Amino acid sequence: MLQQLCAPTFLALLLLLLPACRGPEPERFPVFEDFVTHPEAARVSGAAELPTTVYCGDETRYGWVLEDGAQLVLPLPADRAVGDAAAFQLRVSGCLSHPSQDQDLEGGPWRISAPVEGDGAGAATLTVASSWRSAPEEHDLVDLNADPAWWQRDWVLTPPQGAEPAMTLTVRLPAERKLNLSDLYLEYLAPVPAFGEEEAADEGAPPQVLFLSLDTLREDGLSILGGPWETPHLDRLAREGELWTPHYAAATWTKPSHATLLTGYPPQIYGGKEGELDPRVPTLAERLRAAGFATRGLTYDCVWLDPRFGFGRGFEQYESRRWGLDQAVRETANWITLHRSQPFFFFLHTFEPHSDFHRLPYEAPGISRETVAQRWGLYDYGCTRGFCGSARLARMSDGRMRPRQREDEALPALYGAGVTAMDAEVGQLLDHLRALGIYDDLLIVVTSDHGESLLEQGRVLHGNPWNEVLRVPLIIKWPGGGHAGVRRDQVSSALDVVPTILDALGLPHDDLSGVPLHRRRPDRPAFAGIQWSIVVQENLKGVYDPQADRWSLFDLATDPAEEHDLAAQHPEHIRHLGQLLQNYRRDSQRRLDAAGDLRRRSEQEGLTPEERERLRSLGYLGDSG
């Protein structure tokens, strides 16, 4: 099988694989070669360090840090699109650092030049199709003084036949300045063989799953669910899929919530802040890999999803990176392009629109302290008494700092700008899937681990039991367009997501407490929480605080903002919700004990073939089990 024979690296793919791996000329697809996320592909001199997280222009990105005189030599693949079409597009995005982020940019001029050199007797000149070029016969200049924040430039490159040129980027900077490059990648059409395409040729479209976890996206983050911010791409996905509302996350912060999203078990299996997932529990990736799926996980390195906590179990490749979402989208697109003809499961976690940790509490392209000052009169916004970004919000949340005047307007707008930027990047990925021709047959699941408080009830961030944190979007785009445009207005739970995926693929899930969504009764309760225990049944919501040994009760039909506690008036509802919670806890423990028994049995000798097949289908045995 091609995958076993060649196992190509990213660079090998983009150089179109080794000659020994090539078969008949395959169809061409758009691919990306990213010299930031895969720095080994470029020859670099004068870099302050390898690509890292950089802060510039009031925005955090991941990129190269280059000093004066730095050079980057980028190989251009010899194989390219044919005919009159341009072979490559090179994108470069950068920001000039300043000795102090609190001062304005000054000085200059400085520039990044991009002469192109070829192998052989003479240099090959690549034409740059751009209206701003100033000296095309020698090089093209980007005047950094004209763009004090992050800028972006594109070159359309048409190499001459018979040449294998390299592009060299040379940086010239004034004293005490460094250049941060967040985008440095090629996009071009390449003949990309697909893994498993011979086996899949006569079997129709293989089952394929794309699971997107959009961190910190509250339910009304989507305009189709009533949000004030523009999300055209996710709205379109919702119209082409099925939308479930209200949908409740399993917990109010990242780690336990993802424990449920990636296993289907209650969030209590998360292992605490320092521990790993309960080893008795099979992950969704383990189940799908045992069923023959290629599995890949790519998460933002927010600590909580680190593979040391067990989240990588079952993934053939699992990475936790500090890449920007645009960079993660390109990596995802490349992997899916290569695996487009075989069953696969790709899990992509984003960190947008989560709060940020530098100066502004939320970041997005085009948002700066200057724009905040102009719109809301909040000058020098983002820090108070040395606490900035998320740290300042945390102190506001526990009452040690007060919101500034008009901050109740600024915070939602800043958060919403991050939501819109995230939507645009997700749209790029969905467009790529459409271009590949696999979008229609994909099972796409989009949800979030939790939402965000934006000064409702005086709270910010998350980690509290209110609905702006617990209610998140759930979109399922079914293969073949089933249930397109349907909105299900009934309570659903994150515990139902994994059973829904397994049921759609014809795989067993009876060890899980959740149910496939289409089998969910309207009166079935949803459960959530770690610090608190939350029970929601239709319009009733109960919150149990174990430290105070106290219940709160809300009627969401008449009190959606959860401002009126009805616990004292309706003790019968508290008794009912309390009984539901006890039953849920007993059932969860029983299922966890059963999972432990299965795991232990899988490690013992003497299993019958039927038992081994059953365990393998549940993810307890690998291919060699």
XYZ file of C-alpha atoms in Angstrom:
625
model
C 0.000 0.000 0.000
C 1.340 3.465 -0.862
C 1.037 4.724 2.709
C 3.144 1.852 4.017
C 5.755 2.022 1.277
C 6.453 5.726 1.257
C 5.046 7.352 4.421
C 5.916 10.764 2.946
C 6.652 13.760 5.117
C 4.959 17.096 4.531
C 7.867 18.416 2.490
C 8.068 15.222 0.472
C 4.398 15.613 -0.379
C 4.854 19.152 -1.544
C 7.893 18.208 -3.581
C 5.448 15.706 -5.067
C 6.897 12.604 -3.476
C 9.899 10.528 -4.372
C 10.043 9.223 -7.923
C 9.761 5.641 -6.636
C 6.346 6.449 -5.169
C 4.895 7.864 -8.357
C 2.392 5.915 -10.350
C 0.171 7.140 -13.149
C -0.192 10.914 -13.310
C -2.879 11.775 -10.720
C -5.287 14.662 -10.702
C -3.925 18.026 -9.548
C -5.073 19.655 -6.327
C -4.219 22.857 -4.482
C -1.572 22.250 -1.809
C 0.347 24.489 0.573
C 3.991 24.541 1.524
C 4.293 26.509 4.739
C 7.793 27.631 5.692
C 6.631 28.843 9.121
C 4.884 25.734 10.429
C 7.478 23.541 8.679
C 10.663 25.608 8.933
C 12.920 22.727 7.890
C 11.807 23.306 4.291
C 13.676 26.643 4.054
C 17.327 27.624 4.366
C 17.453 30.453 6.887
C 20.177 32.710 8.156
C 19.796 35.656 10.512
C 16.735 34.402 12.373
C 16.554 35.344 16.030
C 15.091 31.905 16.752
C 12.930 29.213 15.217
C 9.295 30.176 14.593
C 7.573 31.078 17.836
C 4.651 33.034 19.248
C 5.143 36.738 18.501
C 3.209 39.815 19.565
C 3.172 42.789 17.242
C 0.643 45.421 16.235
C -1.599 44.424 19.187
C -2.045 40.932 17.744
C -0.517 37.573 18.655
C 0.614 35.285 15.839
C 3.068 32.461 15.226
C 6.029 33.200 12.987
C 9.692 33.791 12.265
C 11.605 36.507 14.088
C 14.156 37.930 11.610
C 16.995 40.347 12.174
C 18.657 42.812 9.840
C 20.407 40.976 7.014
C 18.420 37.773 7.431
C 17.951 35.609 4.359
C 15.403 32.896 3.685
C 15.884 30.698 0.625
C 12.666 28.993 -0.378
C 12.731 26.013 -2.737
C 10.130 26.100 -5.488
C 8.913 22.627 -6.538
C 10.030 21.634 -10.016
C 6.660 20.129 -10.936
C 3.952 22.716 -11.450
C 0.670 23.492 -13.154
C 0.830 23.385 -16.924
C -0.437 25.761 -19.545
C -0.864 29.489 -19.090
C -1.933 29.315 -15.431
C 0.430 30.673 -12.807
C 2.313 27.922 -11.029
C 2.710 29.393 -7.577
C 1.343 32.040 -5.276
C 3.655 33.158 -2.495
C 2.078 34.900 0.491
C 4.136 36.900 2.972
C 2.627 38.542 6.075
C 4.700 40.466 8.567
C 4.897 43.091 11.260
C 7.811 45.251 12.308
C 8.645 44.961 15.988
C 9.484 47.971 18.125
C 11.703 48.134 21.223
C 8.599 49.091 23.208
C 5.107 48.013 22.250
C 3.806 51.134 24.007
C 5.524 53.506 21.573
C 4.553 54.402 18.043
C 6.566 53.141 15.112
C 9.070 55.651 13.859
C 12.128 55.788 11.663
C 12.736 54.036 8.380
C 12.682 53.544 5.549
C 13.196 49.788 5.730
C 12.165 47.044 3.372
C 12.103 43.363 2.600
C 13.453 42.551 -0.860
C 12.747 39.389 -2.779
C 15.235 38.664 -5.580
C 14.889 35.256 -7.212
C 17.837 33.054 -8.011
C 17.980 29.956 -10.202
C 20.297 26.994 -10.489
C 22.731 26.687 -13.366
C 24.623 29.214 -15.411
C 22.416 32.233 -14.833
C 19.724 33.509 -12.553
C 16.117 32.894 -13.541
C 13.840 35.893 -12.993
C 10.327 35.314 -11.728
C 7.739 37.925 -12.627
C 5.783 39.296 -9.718
C 2.244 40.184 -10.727
C 1.532 43.003 -8.329
C 0.537 46.644 -8.740
C 2.939 47.833 -6.033
C 6.230 46.516 -7.437
C 8.861 49.179 -7.879
C 11.807 47.465 -9.528
C 10.717 44.207 -11.157
C 13.962 43.712 -13.052
C 15.863 43.438 -9.751
C 13.507 42.910 -6.829
C 10.163 43.872 -5.383
C 9.990 46.023 -2.273
C 7.577 46.087 0.627
C 7.806 49.408 2.433
C 7.265 48.418 6.043
C 7.017 52.050 7.087
C 3.680 52.230 5.257
C 2.157 49.448 7.396
C 2.797 49.922 11.117
C 0.795 46.791 12.006
C 0.523 43.429 10.264
C 0.687 43.625 6.476
C 0.168 41.019 3.758
C 1.589 40.746 0.222
C 1.071 38.138 -2.507
C 3.375 37.264 -5.379
C 2.029 35.329 -8.360
C 5.012 33.465 -9.762
C 5.359 32.042 -13.250
C 8.687 30.212 -13.495
C 10.186 29.639 -16.942
C 10.240 26.149 -18.338
C 13.322 24.105 -17.561
C 14.346 26.095 -14.481
C 14.234 25.033 -10.846
C 14.546 28.411 -9.139
C 14.624 29.328 -5.481
C 13.235 32.531 -4.056
C 15.389 34.453 -1.615
C 13.913 36.892 0.874
C 16.431 39.374 2.225
C 15.589 41.642 5.163
C 16.977 45.144 5.681
C 16.003 46.840 8.956
C 17.033 49.864 11.022
C 18.684 49.481 14.407
C 16.774 47.708 17.209
C 14.067 46.447 14.877
C 13.089 42.889 14.055
C 10.697 41.589 11.443
C 8.057 39.032 12.396
C 6.818 36.863 9.513
C 3.622 34.958 10.285
C 2.787 33.939 6.711
C 5.406 32.553 4.397
C 3.896 29.892 2.215
C 3.384 28.720 -1.342
C 0.060 27.646 -2.782
C 0.041 25.747 -6.070
C -1.541 22.899 -7.980
C 0.225 19.576 -7.562
C -0.379 15.996 -8.681
C -1.036 14.462 -5.249
C -1.578 10.692 -5.106
C -4.187 9.733 -2.523
C -3.688 6.998 0.047
C -5.938 4.042 -0.596
C -7.413 5.311 -3.850
C -6.937 1.938 -5.562
C -8.936 0.137 -2.886
C -11.648 2.813 -2.779
C -12.086 3.220 -6.532
C -15.002 0.788 -6.850
C -16.557 1.256 -3.429
C -18.012 4.745 -3.638
C -17.193 7.520 -1.223
C -15.448 6.240 1.931
C -16.784 7.311 5.338
C -14.949 10.465 6.408
C -15.371 12.659 9.492
C -14.184 16.200 10.161
C -14.715 17.259 13.780
C -14.179 20.960 14.558
C -14.000 22.235 18.136
C -14.146 26.029 18.079
C -12.913 26.968 21.526
C -14.960 29.537 23.509
C -17.708 29.956 20.908
C -20.970 30.761 22.696
C -24.313 29.822 21.173
C -25.091 33.331 19.954
C -21.610 33.567 18.468
C -23.265 32.531 15.210
C -25.484 35.080 13.529
C -27.841 32.277 12.485
C -28.415 31.694 16.219
C -29.098 35.330 16.987
C -25.609 36.744 17.353
C -24.808 40.315 16.274
C -21.552 39.301 14.593
C -21.069 38.180 11.004
C -20.441 34.449 10.536
C -21.407 33.792 6.898
C -19.407 30.583 6.465
C -20.671 28.782 9.556
C -24.172 30.065 8.801
C -23.945 28.505 5.358
C -22.716 25.241 6.897
C -25.704 25.323 9.257
C -28.072 25.800 6.307
C -26.435 22.866 4.522
C -26.525 20.781 7.680
C -28.611 20.317 10.798
C -28.613 22.811 13.666
C -29.323 21.786 17.261
C -30.351 24.355 19.857
C -30.161 24.685 22.787
C -27.049 22.503 22.962
C -25.209 22.182 26.267
C -21.454 21.741 26.664
C -20.288 19.088 29.104
C -18.320 21.492 31.303
C -17.398 25.131 31.647
C -13.706 24.905 30.729
C -11.543 23.266 28.117
C -10.049 20.085 29.536
C -13.095 18.318 31.029
C -15.306 19.470 28.189
C -12.983 17.935 25.598
C -12.752 14.771 27.686
C -16.429 14.291 26.860
C -16.191 15.475 23.243
C -13.417 12.984 22.485
C -14.756 9.965 24.424
C -18.514 10.327 24.935
C -18.098 9.778 28.685
C -18.995 12.315 31.416
C -16.443 15.079 32.025
C -15.431 13.642 35.413
C -13.030 11.327 33.547
C -10.754 14.283 32.710
C -8.235 13.449 35.433
C -8.041 16.840 37.132
C -5.803 19.706 36.084
C -2.629 17.606 36.246
C -3.981 14.135 35.436
C -4.769 12.203 32.277
C -8.009 10.851 30.907
C -9.277 7.807 32.737
C -7.321 4.974 31.043
C -10.325 2.658 31.248
C -12.198 4.764 28.706
C -11.669 4.330 24.941
C -11.406 7.520 22.913
C -13.337 8.194 19.742
C -10.049 8.093 17.803
C -9.243 4.645 19.231
C -12.617 3.341 18.133
C -12.304 4.751 14.626
C -8.712 3.663 14.159
C -9.709 0.143 15.175
C -12.410 0.359 12.489
C -9.815 1.170 9.809
C -9.914 4.976 9.748
C -6.841 7.136 9.286
C -6.787 9.439 12.322
C -5.216 12.851 12.811
C -5.574 15.395 15.595
C -4.369 19.007 15.498
C -5.018 21.242 18.495
C -3.915 24.638 19.667
C -1.322 24.357 22.423
C -3.386 25.780 25.280
C -1.837 23.194 27.667
C -5.135 21.438 28.429
C -5.158 19.280 25.274
C -1.527 18.233 25.514
C -0.960 14.577 24.532
C 0.465 13.856 28.004
C -3.114 14.029 29.276
C -4.185 11.192 26.981
C -5.984 13.214 24.323
C -3.733 11.785 21.608
C -4.779 8.180 22.246
C -5.914 6.563 19.006
C -4.523 9.240 16.697
C -1.834 8.124 14.274
C -0.613 11.706 14.437
C -1.589 14.166 17.160
C -0.004 17.573 17.531
C -0.604 20.429 19.938
C 0.844 23.568 18.323
C 0.742 27.315 18.845
C -0.023 27.877 15.191
C -2.570 30.429 14.104
C -5.870 29.108 12.812
C -4.961 30.017 9.229
C -1.799 27.916 9.554
C -3.730 25.019 11.101
C -6.278 25.215 8.288
C -3.557 24.850 5.651
C -2.104 21.838 7.470
C -5.571 20.306 7.715
C -6.233 20.918 4.024
C -2.978 19.223 3.022
C -3.638 16.138 5.159
C -7.201 15.757 3.911
C -6.047 16.197 0.314
C -3.625 13.315 0.761
C -6.229 11.101 2.503
C -9.219 12.080 0.378
C -9.775 8.540 -0.952
C -9.800 6.611 2.333
C -11.817 6.595 5.552
C -10.477 9.277 7.885
C -11.190 11.107 11.102
C -9.673 14.566 11.510
C -10.079 16.473 14.764
C -9.235 20.192 14.575
C -9.303 22.412 17.658
C -9.026 26.186 17.346
C -8.226 28.739 20.063
C -10.111 31.570 18.433
C -12.093 33.429 19.761
C -10.644 32.661 23.227
C -9.406 35.642 25.259
C -5.756 36.575 24.838
C -2.836 37.066 27.171
C -0.907 40.104 25.971
C -2.630 43.464 26.089
C -6.101 43.451 24.564
C -8.582 40.996 26.110
C -9.549 39.715 22.646
C -7.585 40.009 19.413
C -8.513 40.043 15.759
C -7.056 41.429 12.528
C -7.591 45.178 12.356
C -8.228 45.557 16.089
C -5.727 47.663 18.044
C -5.589 49.929 21.062
C -5.985 52.807 18.621
C -9.249 51.477 17.217
C -10.562 50.815 20.740
C -9.737 54.396 21.739
C -11.444 55.792 18.644
C -14.654 53.756 19.023
C -15.229 53.687 22.781
C -12.935 56.306 24.254
C -10.953 53.649 26.129
C -7.432 55.029 25.865
C -4.445 52.801 26.613
C -6.955 49.956 26.897
C -6.128 46.419 27.919
C -4.050 46.706 31.086
C -4.861 47.874 34.609
C -2.235 47.974 37.364
C 0.022 45.752 35.296
C -2.606 43.081 34.577
C -3.381 42.682 30.878
C -5.648 40.635 28.625
C -7.010 37.460 30.190
C -5.302 38.160 33.521
C -7.176 41.445 33.819
C -10.458 39.744 32.898
C -9.840 37.118 35.568
C -9.468 39.834 38.208
C -12.653 41.459 36.942
C -14.448 38.126 37.198
C -13.573 37.617 40.863
C -14.290 41.238 41.787
C -10.750 42.545 42.261
C -11.103 44.967 39.330
C -14.037 46.905 37.975
C -14.988 47.228 34.312
C -14.094 50.559 32.793
C -16.720 52.883 31.403
C -18.123 51.578 28.087
C -16.216 48.312 28.509
C -19.597 46.566 28.356
C -19.733 47.776 24.734
C -16.094 47.121 23.874
C -15.815 43.551 25.192
C -18.624 42.043 23.057
C -17.353 43.881 19.979
C -13.772 42.656 20.474
C -14.971 39.113 21.110
C -17.200 39.325 18.035
C -14.304 40.477 15.855
C -12.490 37.308 16.879
C -15.563 35.233 16.045
C -15.787 36.764 12.566
C -12.060 36.208 11.931
C -12.403 32.579 13.029
C -15.401 32.121 10.730
C -13.388 33.383 7.759
C -10.628 30.826 8.355
C -13.102 27.983 8.787
C -14.659 29.141 5.523
C -11.281 28.725 3.795
C -11.167 25.100 4.929
C -14.727 24.392 3.828
C -14.025 25.943 0.425
C -10.973 23.719 0.079
C -13.101 20.639 0.819
C -15.589 21.736 -1.819
C -12.760 22.173 -4.333
C -11.534 18.660 -3.521
C -14.972 17.295 -4.361
C -15.408 15.512 -1.008
C -17.490 18.086 0.882
C -20.884 16.621 -0.054
C -20.029 13.174 1.309
C -18.265 14.364 4.465
C -19.721 14.077 7.950
C -18.805 17.436 9.507
C -19.434 18.131 13.197
C -18.908 21.660 14.537
C -19.282 22.589 18.188
C -17.456 24.244 21.086
C -16.164 23.270 24.507
C -17.796 26.249 26.245
C -18.942 29.797 25.649
C -17.955 33.088 27.254
C -19.469 35.612 29.666
C -19.340 39.197 28.426
C -20.410 41.011 31.595
C -23.762 39.272 31.799
C -24.510 39.057 35.521
C -21.283 40.970 36.001
C -19.142 38.009 34.907
C -16.468 37.645 32.242
C -14.502 34.691 30.827
C -15.973 31.223 31.519
C -15.906 28.647 34.306
C -19.352 29.646 35.620
C -22.638 27.715 35.255
C -24.647 30.327 33.325
C -26.027 29.723 29.858
C -23.732 32.164 28.061
C -20.984 29.677 29.023
C -22.848 26.359 28.848
C -24.820 26.846 25.629
C -22.754 26.403 22.470
C -23.513 25.778 18.791
C -23.867 22.290 17.352
C -23.907 21.880 13.583
C -23.903 18.486 11.872
C -23.472 18.402 8.104
C -24.569 14.926 7.051
C -23.200 13.024 4.039
C -25.365 13.441 0.991
C -27.080 16.535 2.358
C -29.440 14.738 4.713
C -31.487 16.972 7.046
C -30.109 20.070 5.311
C -31.546 23.266 6.715
C -33.314 21.541 9.619
C -33.259 23.290 12.988
C -33.963 21.103 16.020
C -35.313 23.253 18.829
C -34.834 20.830 21.698
C -32.274 20.291 24.430
C -29.211 18.260 23.454
C -25.965 17.453 25.202
C -22.269 17.117 24.410
C -22.634 13.538 25.688
C -24.652 12.823 22.528
C -21.971 13.896 20.043
C -19.777 10.760 20.074
C -22.757 8.344 19.964
C -24.130 10.340 17.033
C -20.854 10.027 15.088
C -20.504 6.305 15.859
C -24.130 5.615 14.951
C -23.745 7.437 11.623
C -20.768 5.186 10.834
C -22.564 2.002 11.854
C -20.317 1.427 14.883
C -21.461 0.328 18.372
C -21.947 2.864 21.145
C -24.084 1.105 23.721
C -21.383 1.574 26.381
C -22.065 5.335 26.332
C -24.726 7.194 28.309
C -25.533 9.641 25.507
C -27.759 8.777 22.548
C -27.646 9.507 18.828
C -29.329 12.846 18.387
C -32.122 11.595 16.167
C -33.173 9.200 18.927
C -33.178 11.855 21.640
C -36.553 12.466 23.276
C -37.493 16.117 23.846
C -37.811 15.525 27.602
C -34.436 13.803 27.950
C -32.296 15.857 30.383
C -28.850 17.277 29.718
C -26.137 17.147 32.371
C -23.015 19.241 32.694
C -20.429 20.490 35.122
C -17.424 19.702 37.267
C -17.429 22.295 40.036
C -21.218 22.558 39.827
C -23.754 19.966 38.749
C -26.153 21.270 36.125
C -29.360 19.531 35.060
C -31.537 20.871 32.229
C -34.852 19.300 31.298
C -36.835 21.188 28.678
C -37.303 24.693 30.173
C -36.142 23.882 33.713
C -32.516 24.367 34.708
C -31.131 23.351 38.094
C -27.639 24.241 39.376
C -26.308 22.408 42.420
C -23.412 23.982 44.333
C -21.801 21.206 46.443
C -19.755 23.638 48.524
C -22.870 25.449 49.716
C -25.053 22.320 49.427
C -27.588 24.483 47.647
C -29.721 24.283 44.507
C -30.710 27.148 42.235
C -33.644 26.809 39.837
C -34.526 28.782 36.692
C -37.403 28.680 34.234
C -35.631 29.408 30.955
C -38.904 29.989 29.077
C -39.760 33.064 31.160
C -36.292 33.938 32.479
C -33.657 33.254 29.779
C -31.139 35.536 31.518
C -31.329 33.372 34.696
C -32.013 36.318 36.979
C -34.767 34.837 39.172
C -34.002 31.839 41.389
C -37.199 29.807 41.876
C -35.769 27.097 44.136
C -37.645 28.261 47.232
C -40.985 28.444 45.377
C -40.705 25.031 43.672
C -39.087 22.419 45.920
C -40.866 19.715 43.905
C -38.828 20.662 40.834
C -35.634 20.537 42.895
C -36.511 17.041 44.124
C -37.217 15.921 40.563
C -33.978 17.345 39.128
C -32.042 15.980 42.100
C -33.358 12.486 41.408
C -32.383 12.806 37.743
C -28.875 13.794 38.834
C -28.562 10.816 41.194
C -29.700 8.412 38.467
C -27.221 9.946 36.040
C -24.347 9.598 38.494
C -25.172 5.949 39.227
C -25.481 5.141 35.540
C -22.197 6.931 34.770
C -20.341 4.986 37.454
C -21.817 1.718 36.226
C -20.693 2.415 32.689
C -17.232 3.441 33.845
C -16.871 0.228 35.860
C -18.008 -1.762 32.812
C -15.403 0.021 30.683
C -12.756 -0.982 33.222
C -13.908 -4.599 33.077
C -13.704 -4.569 29.277
C -10.226 -3.030 29.380
C -9.020 -5.677 31.833
C -10.546 -8.487 29.807
C -8.870 -7.180 26.669
C -5.512 -7.668 28.385
C -6.234 -11.288 29.340
C -5.757 -14.494 27.377
C -8.532 -16.781 26.219
C -10.950 -14.329 24.603
C -13.221 -15.840 21.988
C -13.030 -14.436 18.430
C -16.457 -12.845 18.967
C -15.293 -11.164 22.165
C -12.121 -9.900 20.545
C -14.061 -8.449 17.627
C -16.451 -6.766 20.041
C -13.584 -5.234 22.013
C -11.836 -4.144 18.826
C -14.989 -2.376 17.613
C -15.159 -0.470 20.904
C -11.557 0.656 20.602
C -10.106 -1.577 23.332
C -7.899 -3.567 20.978
C -5.531 -2.260 18.343
C -4.990 -3.855 14.960
C -2.673 -6.420 16.512
C -5.042 -7.231 19.408
